[in-house]
XYZ file of C-alpha atoms in Angstrom:
585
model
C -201.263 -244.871 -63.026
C -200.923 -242.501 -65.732
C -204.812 -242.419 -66.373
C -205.074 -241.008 -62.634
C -202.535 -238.431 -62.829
C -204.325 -237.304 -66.235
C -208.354 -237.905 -64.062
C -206.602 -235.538 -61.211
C -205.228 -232.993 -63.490
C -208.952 -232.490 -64.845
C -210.435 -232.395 -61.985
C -207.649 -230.010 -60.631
C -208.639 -228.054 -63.571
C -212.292 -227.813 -63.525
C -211.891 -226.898 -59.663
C -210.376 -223.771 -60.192
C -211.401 -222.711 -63.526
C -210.293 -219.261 -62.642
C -206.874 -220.239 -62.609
C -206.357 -222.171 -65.375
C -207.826 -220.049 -67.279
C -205.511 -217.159 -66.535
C -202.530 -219.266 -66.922
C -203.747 -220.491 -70.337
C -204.395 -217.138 -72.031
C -200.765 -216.239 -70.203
C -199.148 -218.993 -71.904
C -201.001 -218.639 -74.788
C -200.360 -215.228 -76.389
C -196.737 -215.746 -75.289
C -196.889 -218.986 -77.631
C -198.339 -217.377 -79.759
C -196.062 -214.634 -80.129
C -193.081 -217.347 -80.667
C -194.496 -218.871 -83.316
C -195.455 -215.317 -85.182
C -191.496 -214.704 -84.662
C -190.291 -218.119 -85.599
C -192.654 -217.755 -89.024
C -190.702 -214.314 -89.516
C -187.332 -215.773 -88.749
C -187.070 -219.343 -90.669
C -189.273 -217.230 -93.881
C -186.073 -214.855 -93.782
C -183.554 -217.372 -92.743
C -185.083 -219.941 -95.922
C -184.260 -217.340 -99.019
C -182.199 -218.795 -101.565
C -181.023 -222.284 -99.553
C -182.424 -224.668 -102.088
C -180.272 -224.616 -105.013
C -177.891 -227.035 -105.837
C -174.241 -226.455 -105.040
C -175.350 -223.057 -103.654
C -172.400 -222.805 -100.909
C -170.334 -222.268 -104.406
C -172.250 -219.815 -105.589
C -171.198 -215.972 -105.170
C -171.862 -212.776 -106.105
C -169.551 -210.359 -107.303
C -169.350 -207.200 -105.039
C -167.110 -204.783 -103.937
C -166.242 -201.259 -102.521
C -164.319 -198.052 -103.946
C -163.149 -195.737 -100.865
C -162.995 -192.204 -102.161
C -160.111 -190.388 -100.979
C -162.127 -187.887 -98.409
C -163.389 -190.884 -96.744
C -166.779 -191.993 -98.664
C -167.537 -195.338 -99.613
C -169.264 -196.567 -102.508
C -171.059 -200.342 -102.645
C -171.026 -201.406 -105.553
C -173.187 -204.996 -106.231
C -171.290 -206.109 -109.761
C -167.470 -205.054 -110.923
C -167.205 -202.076 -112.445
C -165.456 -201.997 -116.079
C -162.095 -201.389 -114.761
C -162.163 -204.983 -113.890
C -163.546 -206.882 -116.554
C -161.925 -209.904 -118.195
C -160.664 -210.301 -114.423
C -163.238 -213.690 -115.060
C -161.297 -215.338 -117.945
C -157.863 -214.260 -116.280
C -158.409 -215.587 -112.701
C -158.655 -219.979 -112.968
C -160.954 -221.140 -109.862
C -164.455 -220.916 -111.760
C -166.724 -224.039 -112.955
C -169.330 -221.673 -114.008
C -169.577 -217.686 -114.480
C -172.876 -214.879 -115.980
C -173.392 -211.526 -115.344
C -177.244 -210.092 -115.442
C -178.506 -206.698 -116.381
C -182.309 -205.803 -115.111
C -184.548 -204.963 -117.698
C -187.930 -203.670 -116.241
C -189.754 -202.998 -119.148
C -193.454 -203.198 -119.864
C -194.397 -206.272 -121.985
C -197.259 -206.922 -124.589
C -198.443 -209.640 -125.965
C -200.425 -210.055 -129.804
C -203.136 -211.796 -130.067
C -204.595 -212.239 -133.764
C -206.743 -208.817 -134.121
C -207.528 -208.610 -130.311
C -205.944 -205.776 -128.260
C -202.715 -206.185 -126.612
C -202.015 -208.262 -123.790
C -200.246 -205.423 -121.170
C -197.991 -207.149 -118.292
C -195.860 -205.021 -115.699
C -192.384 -205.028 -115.595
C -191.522 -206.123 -112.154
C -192.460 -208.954 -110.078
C -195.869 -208.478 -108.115
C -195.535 -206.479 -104.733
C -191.961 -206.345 -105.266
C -189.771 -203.195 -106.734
C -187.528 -206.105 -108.784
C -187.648 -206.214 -112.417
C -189.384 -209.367 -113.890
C -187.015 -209.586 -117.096
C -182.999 -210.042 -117.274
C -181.282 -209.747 -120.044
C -178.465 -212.447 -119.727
C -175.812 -215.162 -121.030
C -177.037 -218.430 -121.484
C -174.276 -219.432 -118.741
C -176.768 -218.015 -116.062
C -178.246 -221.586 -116.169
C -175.025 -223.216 -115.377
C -174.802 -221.353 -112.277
C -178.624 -221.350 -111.731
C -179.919 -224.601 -111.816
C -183.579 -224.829 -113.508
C -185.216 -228.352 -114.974
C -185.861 -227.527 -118.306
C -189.353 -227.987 -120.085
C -188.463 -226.887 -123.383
C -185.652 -226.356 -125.139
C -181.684 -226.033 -123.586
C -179.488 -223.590 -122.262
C -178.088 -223.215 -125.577
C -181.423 -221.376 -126.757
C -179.889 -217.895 -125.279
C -176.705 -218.190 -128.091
C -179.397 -216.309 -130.627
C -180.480 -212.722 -130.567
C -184.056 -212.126 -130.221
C -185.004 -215.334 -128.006
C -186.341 -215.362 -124.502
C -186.820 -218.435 -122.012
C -190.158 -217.697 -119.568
C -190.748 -219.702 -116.687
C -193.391 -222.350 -116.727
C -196.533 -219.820 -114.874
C -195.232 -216.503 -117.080
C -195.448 -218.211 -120.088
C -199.079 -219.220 -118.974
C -199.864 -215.868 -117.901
C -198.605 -214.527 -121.318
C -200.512 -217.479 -123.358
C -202.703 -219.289 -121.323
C -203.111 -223.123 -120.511
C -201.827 -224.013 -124.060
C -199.294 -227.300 -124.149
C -196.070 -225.449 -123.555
C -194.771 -226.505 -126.975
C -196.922 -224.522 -128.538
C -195.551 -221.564 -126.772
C -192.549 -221.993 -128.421
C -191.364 -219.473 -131.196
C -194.572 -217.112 -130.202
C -193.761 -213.080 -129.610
C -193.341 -211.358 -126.889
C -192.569 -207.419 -126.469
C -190.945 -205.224 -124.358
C -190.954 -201.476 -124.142
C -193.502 -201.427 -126.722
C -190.958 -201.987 -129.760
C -187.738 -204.985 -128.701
C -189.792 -208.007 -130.211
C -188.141 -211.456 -129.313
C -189.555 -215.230 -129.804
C -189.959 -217.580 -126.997
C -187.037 -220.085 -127.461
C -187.199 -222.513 -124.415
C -189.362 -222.628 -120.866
C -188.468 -223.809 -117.546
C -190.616 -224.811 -114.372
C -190.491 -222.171 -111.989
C -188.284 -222.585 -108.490
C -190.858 -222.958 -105.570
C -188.437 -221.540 -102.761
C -187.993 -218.463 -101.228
C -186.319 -216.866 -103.747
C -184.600 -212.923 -104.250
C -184.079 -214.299 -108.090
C -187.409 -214.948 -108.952
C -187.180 -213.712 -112.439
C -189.768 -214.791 -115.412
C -188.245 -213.558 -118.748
C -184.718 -214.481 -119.560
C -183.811 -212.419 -122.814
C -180.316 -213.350 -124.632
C -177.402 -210.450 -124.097
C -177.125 -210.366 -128.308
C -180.451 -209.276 -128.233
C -178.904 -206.241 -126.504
C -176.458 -205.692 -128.854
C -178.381 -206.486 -132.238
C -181.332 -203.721 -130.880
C -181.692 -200.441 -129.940
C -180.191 -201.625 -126.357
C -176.743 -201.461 -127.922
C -176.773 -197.963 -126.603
C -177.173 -199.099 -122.771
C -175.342 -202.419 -123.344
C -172.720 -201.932 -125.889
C -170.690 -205.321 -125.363
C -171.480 -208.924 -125.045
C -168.988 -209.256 -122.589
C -168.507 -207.770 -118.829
C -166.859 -204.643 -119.913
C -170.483 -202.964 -119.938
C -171.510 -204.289 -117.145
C -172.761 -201.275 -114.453
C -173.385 -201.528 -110.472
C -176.618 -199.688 -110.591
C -177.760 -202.023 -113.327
C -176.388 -205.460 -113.268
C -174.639 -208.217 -111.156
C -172.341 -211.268 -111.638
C -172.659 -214.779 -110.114
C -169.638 -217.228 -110.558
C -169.873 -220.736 -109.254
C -166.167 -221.836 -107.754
C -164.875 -225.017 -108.794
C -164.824 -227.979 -105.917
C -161.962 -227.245 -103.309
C -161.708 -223.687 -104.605
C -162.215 -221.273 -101.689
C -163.881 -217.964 -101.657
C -160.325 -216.670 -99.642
C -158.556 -217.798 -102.786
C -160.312 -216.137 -105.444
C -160.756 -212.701 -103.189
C -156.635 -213.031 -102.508
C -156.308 -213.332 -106.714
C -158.808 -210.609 -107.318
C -156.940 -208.305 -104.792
C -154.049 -209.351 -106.921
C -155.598 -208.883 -110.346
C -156.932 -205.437 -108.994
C -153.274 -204.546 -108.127
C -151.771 -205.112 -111.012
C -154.135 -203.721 -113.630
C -156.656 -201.198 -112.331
C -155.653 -197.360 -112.004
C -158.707 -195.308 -110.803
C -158.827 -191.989 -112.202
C -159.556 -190.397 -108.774
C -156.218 -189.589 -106.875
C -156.347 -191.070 -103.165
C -159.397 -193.812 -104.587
C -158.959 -197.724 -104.168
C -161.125 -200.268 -105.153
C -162.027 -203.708 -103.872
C -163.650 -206.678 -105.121
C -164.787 -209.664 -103.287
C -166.924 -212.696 -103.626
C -170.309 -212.256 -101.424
C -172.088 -215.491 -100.723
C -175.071 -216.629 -101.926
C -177.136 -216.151 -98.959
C -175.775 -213.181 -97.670
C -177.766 -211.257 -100.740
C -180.649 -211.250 -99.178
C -178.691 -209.176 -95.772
C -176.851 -206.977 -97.829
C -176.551 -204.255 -94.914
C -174.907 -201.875 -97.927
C -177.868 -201.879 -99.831
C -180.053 -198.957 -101.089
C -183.334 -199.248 -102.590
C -183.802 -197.719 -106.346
C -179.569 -196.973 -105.861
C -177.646 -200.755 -106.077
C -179.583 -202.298 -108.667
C -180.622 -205.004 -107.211
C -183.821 -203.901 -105.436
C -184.178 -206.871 -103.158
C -186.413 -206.803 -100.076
C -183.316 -206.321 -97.663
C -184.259 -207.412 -93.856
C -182.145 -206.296 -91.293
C -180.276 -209.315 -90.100
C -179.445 -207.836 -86.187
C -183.540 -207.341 -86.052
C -183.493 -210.993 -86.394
C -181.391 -212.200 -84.097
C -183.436 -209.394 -82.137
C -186.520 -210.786 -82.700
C -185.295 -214.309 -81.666
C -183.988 -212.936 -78.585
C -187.712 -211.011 -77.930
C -189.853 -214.556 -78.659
C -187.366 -215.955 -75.878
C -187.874 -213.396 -73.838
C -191.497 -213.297 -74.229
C -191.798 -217.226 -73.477
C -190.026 -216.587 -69.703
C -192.353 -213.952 -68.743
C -195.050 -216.138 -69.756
C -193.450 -218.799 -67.541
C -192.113 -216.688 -64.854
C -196.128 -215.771 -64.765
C -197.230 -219.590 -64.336
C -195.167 -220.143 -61.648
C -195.634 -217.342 -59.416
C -199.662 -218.127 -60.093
C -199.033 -221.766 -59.372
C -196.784 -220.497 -56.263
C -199.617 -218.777 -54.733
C -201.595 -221.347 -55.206
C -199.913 -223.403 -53.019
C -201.988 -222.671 -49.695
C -204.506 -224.601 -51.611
C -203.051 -227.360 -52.623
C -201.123 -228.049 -49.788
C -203.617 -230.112 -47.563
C -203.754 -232.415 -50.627
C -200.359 -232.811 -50.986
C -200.077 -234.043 -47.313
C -202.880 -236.429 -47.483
C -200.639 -238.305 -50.341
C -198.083 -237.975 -48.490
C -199.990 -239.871 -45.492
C -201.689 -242.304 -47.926
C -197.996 -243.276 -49.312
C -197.371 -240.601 -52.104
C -193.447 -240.385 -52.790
C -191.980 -237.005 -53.673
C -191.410 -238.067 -56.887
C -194.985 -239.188 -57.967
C -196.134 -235.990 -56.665
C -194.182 -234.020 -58.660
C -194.925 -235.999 -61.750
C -198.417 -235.250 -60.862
C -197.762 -231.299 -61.243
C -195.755 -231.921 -64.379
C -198.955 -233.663 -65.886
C -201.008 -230.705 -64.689
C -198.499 -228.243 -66.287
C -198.118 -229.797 -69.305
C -201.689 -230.227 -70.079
C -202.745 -226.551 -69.269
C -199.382 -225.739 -71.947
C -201.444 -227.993 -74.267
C -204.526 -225.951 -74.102
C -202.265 -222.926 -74.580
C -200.389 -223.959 -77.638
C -203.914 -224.863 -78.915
C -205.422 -221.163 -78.133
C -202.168 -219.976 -79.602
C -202.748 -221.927 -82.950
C -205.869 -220.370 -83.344
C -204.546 -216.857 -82.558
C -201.536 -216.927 -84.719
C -203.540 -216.291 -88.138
C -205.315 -213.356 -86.867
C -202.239 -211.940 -85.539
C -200.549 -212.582 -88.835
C -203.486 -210.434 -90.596
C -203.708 -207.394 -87.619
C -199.792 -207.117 -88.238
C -199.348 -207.327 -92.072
C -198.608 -204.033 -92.744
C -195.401 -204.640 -90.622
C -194.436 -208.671 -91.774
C -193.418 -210.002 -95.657
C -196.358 -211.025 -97.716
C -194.827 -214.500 -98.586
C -195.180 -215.446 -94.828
C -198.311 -217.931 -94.422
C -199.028 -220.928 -91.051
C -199.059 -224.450 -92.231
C -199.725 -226.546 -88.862
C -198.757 -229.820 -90.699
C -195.423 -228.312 -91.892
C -192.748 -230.800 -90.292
C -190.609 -228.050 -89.429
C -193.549 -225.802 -87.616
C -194.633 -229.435 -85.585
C -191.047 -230.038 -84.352
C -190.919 -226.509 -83.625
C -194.204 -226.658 -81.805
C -193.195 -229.933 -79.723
C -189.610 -228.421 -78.464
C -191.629 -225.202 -77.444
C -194.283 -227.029 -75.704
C -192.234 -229.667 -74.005
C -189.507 -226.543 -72.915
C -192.407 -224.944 -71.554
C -193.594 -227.181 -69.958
C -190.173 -228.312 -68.048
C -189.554 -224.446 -67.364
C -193.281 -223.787 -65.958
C -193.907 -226.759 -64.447
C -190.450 -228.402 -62.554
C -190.105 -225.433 -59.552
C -193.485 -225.224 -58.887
C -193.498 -229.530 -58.700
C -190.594 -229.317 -56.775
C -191.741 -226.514 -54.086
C -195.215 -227.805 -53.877
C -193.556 -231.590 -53.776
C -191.241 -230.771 -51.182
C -194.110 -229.356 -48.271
C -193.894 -231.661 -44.945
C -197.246 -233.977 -44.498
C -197.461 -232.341 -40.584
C -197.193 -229.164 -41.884
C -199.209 -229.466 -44.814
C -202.266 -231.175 -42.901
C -202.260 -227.893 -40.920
C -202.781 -225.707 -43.939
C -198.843 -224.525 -43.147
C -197.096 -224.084 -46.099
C -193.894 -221.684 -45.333
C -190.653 -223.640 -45.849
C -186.925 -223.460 -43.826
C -184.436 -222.930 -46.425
C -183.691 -219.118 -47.929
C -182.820 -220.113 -51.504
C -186.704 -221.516 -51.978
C -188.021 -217.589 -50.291
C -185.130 -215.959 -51.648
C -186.185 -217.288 -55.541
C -190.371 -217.292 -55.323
C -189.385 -213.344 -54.430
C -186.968 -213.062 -57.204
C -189.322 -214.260 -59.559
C -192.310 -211.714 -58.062
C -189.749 -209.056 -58.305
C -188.473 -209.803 -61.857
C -192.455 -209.941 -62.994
C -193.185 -206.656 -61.475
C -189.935 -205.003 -62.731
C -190.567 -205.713 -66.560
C -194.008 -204.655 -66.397
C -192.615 -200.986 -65.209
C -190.025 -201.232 -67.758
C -192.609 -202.485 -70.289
C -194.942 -199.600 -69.411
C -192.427 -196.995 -69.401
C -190.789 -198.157 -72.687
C -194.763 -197.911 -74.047
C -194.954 -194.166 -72.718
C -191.732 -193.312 -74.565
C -192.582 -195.167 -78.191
C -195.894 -193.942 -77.997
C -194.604 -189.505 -77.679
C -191.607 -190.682 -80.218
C -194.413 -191.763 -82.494
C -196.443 -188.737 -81.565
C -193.255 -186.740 -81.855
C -192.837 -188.071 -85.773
C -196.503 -188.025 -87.046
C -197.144 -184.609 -85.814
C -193.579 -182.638 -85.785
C -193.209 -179.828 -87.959
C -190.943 -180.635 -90.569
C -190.940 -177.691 -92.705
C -193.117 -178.529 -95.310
C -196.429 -179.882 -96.004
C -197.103 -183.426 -96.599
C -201.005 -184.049 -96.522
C -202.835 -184.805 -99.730
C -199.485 -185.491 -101.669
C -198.879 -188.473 -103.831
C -194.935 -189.493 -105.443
C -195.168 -191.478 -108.832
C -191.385 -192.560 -109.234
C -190.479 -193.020 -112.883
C -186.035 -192.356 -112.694
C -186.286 -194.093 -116.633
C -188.411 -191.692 -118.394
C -185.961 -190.915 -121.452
C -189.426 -190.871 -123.770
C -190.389 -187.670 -121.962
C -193.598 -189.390 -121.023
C -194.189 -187.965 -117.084
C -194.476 -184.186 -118.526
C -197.589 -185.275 -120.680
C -198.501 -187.731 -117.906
C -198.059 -184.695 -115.171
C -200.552 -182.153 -117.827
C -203.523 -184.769 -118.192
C -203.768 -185.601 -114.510
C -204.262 -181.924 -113.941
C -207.534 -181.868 -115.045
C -209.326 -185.003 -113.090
C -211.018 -182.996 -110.920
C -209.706 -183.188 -106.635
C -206.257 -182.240 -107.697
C -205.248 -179.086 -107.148
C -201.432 -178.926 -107.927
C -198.950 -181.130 -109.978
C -194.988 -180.886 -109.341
C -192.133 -182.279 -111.703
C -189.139 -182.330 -109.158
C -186.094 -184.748 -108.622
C -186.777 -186.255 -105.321
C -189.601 -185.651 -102.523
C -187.859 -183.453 -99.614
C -188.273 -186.791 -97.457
C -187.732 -190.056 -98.651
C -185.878 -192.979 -99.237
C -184.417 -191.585 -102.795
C -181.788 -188.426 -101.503
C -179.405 -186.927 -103.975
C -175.711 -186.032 -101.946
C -173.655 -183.464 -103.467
C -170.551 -181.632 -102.802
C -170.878 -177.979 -102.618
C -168.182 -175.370 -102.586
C -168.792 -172.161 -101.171
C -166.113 -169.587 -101.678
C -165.887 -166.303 -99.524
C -163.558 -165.387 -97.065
C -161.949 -169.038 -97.141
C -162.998 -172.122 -99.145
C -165.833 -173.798 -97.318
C -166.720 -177.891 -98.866
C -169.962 -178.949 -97.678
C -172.167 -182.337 -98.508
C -175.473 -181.212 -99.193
C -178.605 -182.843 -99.964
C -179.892 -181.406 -102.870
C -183.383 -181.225 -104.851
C -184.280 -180.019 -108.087
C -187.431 -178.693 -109.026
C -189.077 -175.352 -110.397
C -190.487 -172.376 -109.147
C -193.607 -174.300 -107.785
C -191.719 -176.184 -105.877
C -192.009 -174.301 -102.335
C -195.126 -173.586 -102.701
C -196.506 -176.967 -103.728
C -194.861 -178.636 -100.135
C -195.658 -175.286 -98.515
C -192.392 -174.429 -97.758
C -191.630 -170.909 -95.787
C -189.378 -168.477 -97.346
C -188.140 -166.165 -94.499
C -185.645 -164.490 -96.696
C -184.569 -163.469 -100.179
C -187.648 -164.445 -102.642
C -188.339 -167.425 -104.752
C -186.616 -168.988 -108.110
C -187.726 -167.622 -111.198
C -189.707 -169.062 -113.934
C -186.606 -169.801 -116.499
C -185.065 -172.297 -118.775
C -181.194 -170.657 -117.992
C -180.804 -168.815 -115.108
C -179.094 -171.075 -111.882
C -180.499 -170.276 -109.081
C -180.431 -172.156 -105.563
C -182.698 -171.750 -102.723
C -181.508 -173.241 -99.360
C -182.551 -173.626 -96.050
C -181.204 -172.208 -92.291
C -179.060 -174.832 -91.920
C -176.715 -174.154 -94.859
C -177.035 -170.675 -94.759
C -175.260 -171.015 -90.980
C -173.026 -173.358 -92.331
């Protein structure tokens, strides 16, 4: 039996290649756009949910609300707080971090020096941590050489298992041990101990674990003075603490509240602070986070765009399916002479609707295969706009169950109304070529469904007109300054006064015209907020966003000066230039 239905369905197919092939490529890049979206989701969804006793794991965060109304994030505690850790009982395992992203060398006999970049590739976080040697208590890593205990000493680093082989080679990892490394061209440390390297989705991947004495026995002592969390600073460092079992995260936020309370007096009149416990996972959505400003300089996805884009591959799917059935709806003149000949011959209602199923499912088949093929290409036209760590595997258990529920679903949705409509015409009637039906729901929801298609395409359509002059509007509006040709190199650490002799050389490679040393581009992610105070007839307190440079700086972005004149060349006089806005203000 199940050999004909599968001998019709071909046959079907063949017959009306037209058809099929329409509702394939329908179903197809709808598929296809599911599984792009469900790569995007579960990649996002995955960070961080491997380790070990990782619902106990927290981060240390918190808030202080200024007494105008401004909040502050702040991604570690802030002095104030420290020894809070000792005081409040609830912890199996506690280590704060500070990110060290300098440049590392290695020595090689008389060869020249290995160079290595400080943060982790394509990312903006820093490779190398400078930590306590409890980090591995709350961390869990399988050790390949040495111990936790390795991190007591000052100058020692652990590496993970593929740094150490980047820094050394495809030596036996013992022999790796008690070799040099250096950072920042002068801190010297000695490989103590070596660990295999997580393979999850991680927003901790680092490589170099240096030991906090380091930091106090080396010139570091000046931006990490203590070995404890008294030094510890939001824009530089975080702490993890790992509860004990049948310790809640409620409980330790009520005794930090508590501890806050009772010992922490901000200087700032009208200020309070708050501390909390932030779960592991949720560092990876940290909707408070700043790039370059909260320290942590994770890739931060925007967890409502998400569940957006969950909604959207849902969404996508039905149109694809509203689109097969109104296709195999209007095929049904067609069909229906055949449909009364099984009737006639002894065909039941509900072997003819299997029959349709069969046909439906197979042409999904062909459409999840089409989409298979399509989603790498779509993956590479679209990679500006999607992570790098996202790659297909079809043989990935989760990405074949994911597969079968979406083909099966579609399958049900595409195929059952059409069966049932097409199942339902009466063998007189059919024989006769007649195919309208008595009944107003079966009218009322083919026309629904017509309706619905059409309406979304206008609203698709007229949603593309309006992205498309927004995007016009923002590549092409004049926003007061000139942006072509112009290249930012962000260095916020140069205390060595290297960028000035870096900014003089590059002057003379011939195709640049002009160099700039300024605080922060007039656009960008990196804006400095002030409060200003202007004083004339009454006090006037403004938030401004500020930016420092010379007296090249309008005329490097091309900036209009319709009043007044320009700054002066000088090392003392303070001068401000600002724009319409303020000046009505």
């Amino acid at each position: 039996m199940f050999k004909n239905y599968f001998k019709t369905t071909w046959r079907n197919i063949i017959r009306h290649k037209v058809y099929t092939t329409i509702n394939i490529f329908g179903l197809a890049l709808g598929i296809c756009a599911c599984i792009v979206i469900y790569l995007i989701t579960s990649y996002e969804f995955s960070f961080d949910k491997f380790h070990p006793a990782g619902n106990r794991i927290y981060r240390i965060v918190g808030d202080i609300q200024e007494s105008r109304g401004e909040k502050n994030f702040l991604n570690s505690p802030i002095p104030d707080v420290a020894g809070f850790q000792s005081q409040i009982p609830g912890f199996e395992a506690k280590t704060g971090l500070y990110a060290y992203g300098a440049n590392v060398s290695i020595a090689e006999g008389n060869k020249a020096l290995k160079k290595f970049g400080g943060r982790i590739e394509g990312t903006y976080v820093t490779s190398s941590v400078i930590t306590w040697p409890e980090y591995f208590d709350v961390f869990a890593y399988q050790w390949l050489q040495g111990n936790k205990d390795v991190l007591s000493k000052p100058f020692a680093v652990v590496l993970t298992e593929k740094r150490a082989q980047q820094y050394f080679g495809n030596i036996p990892l013992q022999n790796m041990i008690g070799r040099t490394v250096i950072y920042d061209d002068s801190l010297q440390v000695n490989v103590a101990g070596i660990v295999k390297d997580w393979t999850g989705n991680t927003d901790f991947g680092y490589t170099d674990f240096i030991s906090i004495s380091t930091a106090t026995h080396s010139f570091l002592k000046n931006d990490i003075p203590t070995d404890n969390w008294s030094s510890l600073q939001p824009h530089r460092s975080m702490a993890f603490v790992k509860l004990d079992n049948g310790v809640s995260s409620t409980q330790i936020n009520d005794r930090l509240a508590s501890y806050i309370k009772k010992n922490v007096k901000l200087h700032k009149a009208g200020s309070s602070l708050s501390m909390r416990l932030q779960p592991l996972n949720d560092v990876h959505f940290t909707t408070d986070f700043h790039r370059g400003d909260d320290g942590d300089n994770f890739r931060k996805p925007y967890l409502p765009s998400l569940y957006a884009l969950m909604g959207v591959a849902l969404f996508i799917l039905i149109i694809a399916i509203v689109n097969f059935i109104n296709l195999s709806t209007a095929q049904s003149v067609q069909r229906s002479r055949e449909i009364g000949v099984r009737k006639v011959m002894g065909g039941s209602r509900k072997n003819i609707m299997f029959q349709f199923l069969t046909e439906t499912f197979t042409v999904t088949l062909f459409a999840v295969l089409l989409s298979l093929l399509l989603v790498t290409p779509v993956l590479h036209l679209f990679k500006d706009f999607i992570p790098a760590g996202i790659t297909f595997h079809l043989f990935n258990s989760l990405t074949l169950i994911f597969l079968l529920i979406v083909t099966l679903l579609t399958t049900l949705l595409a195929g059952f109304y059409p069966a049932r409509v097409l199942s339902s015409y009466l063998p007189v009637l059919s024989l006769k070529g007649i195919t309208s039906q008595t009944g107003k729901d079966k009218i009322s929801l083919r026309k629904a469904l017509i309706v619905f298609q059409f309406t979304i395409s206008l609203i698709f359509i007229i949603a593309a007109i309006i992205i498309g002059k927004q995007i016009n509007f923002m590549s092409k509006a004049d926003k007061g300054f000139n942006t072509d040709a112009i290249i930012t190199i962000y260095n916020w650490d140069d205390h060595a006064g290297k960028l000035k002799v870096f900014a003089e050389d590059i002057k003379h490679i011939p195709g640049i015209e002009k160099v700039l040393l300024q605080g922060n581009a007039p656009m960008g992610f990196a804006q400095s907020i002030d409060n200003y105070t202007y004083k004339g007839k009454e006090e006037l307190n403004l938030q401004v966003s500020a930016h420092m440079g010379n007296e090249n700086y309008l005329t490097f972005y091309g900036m209009k000066l319709i009043a007044g004149r320009n700054m002066l060349h000088s090392d003392s006089l303070a001068e401000l230039v600002i724009n319409e806005t303020l000046a009505r203000a």
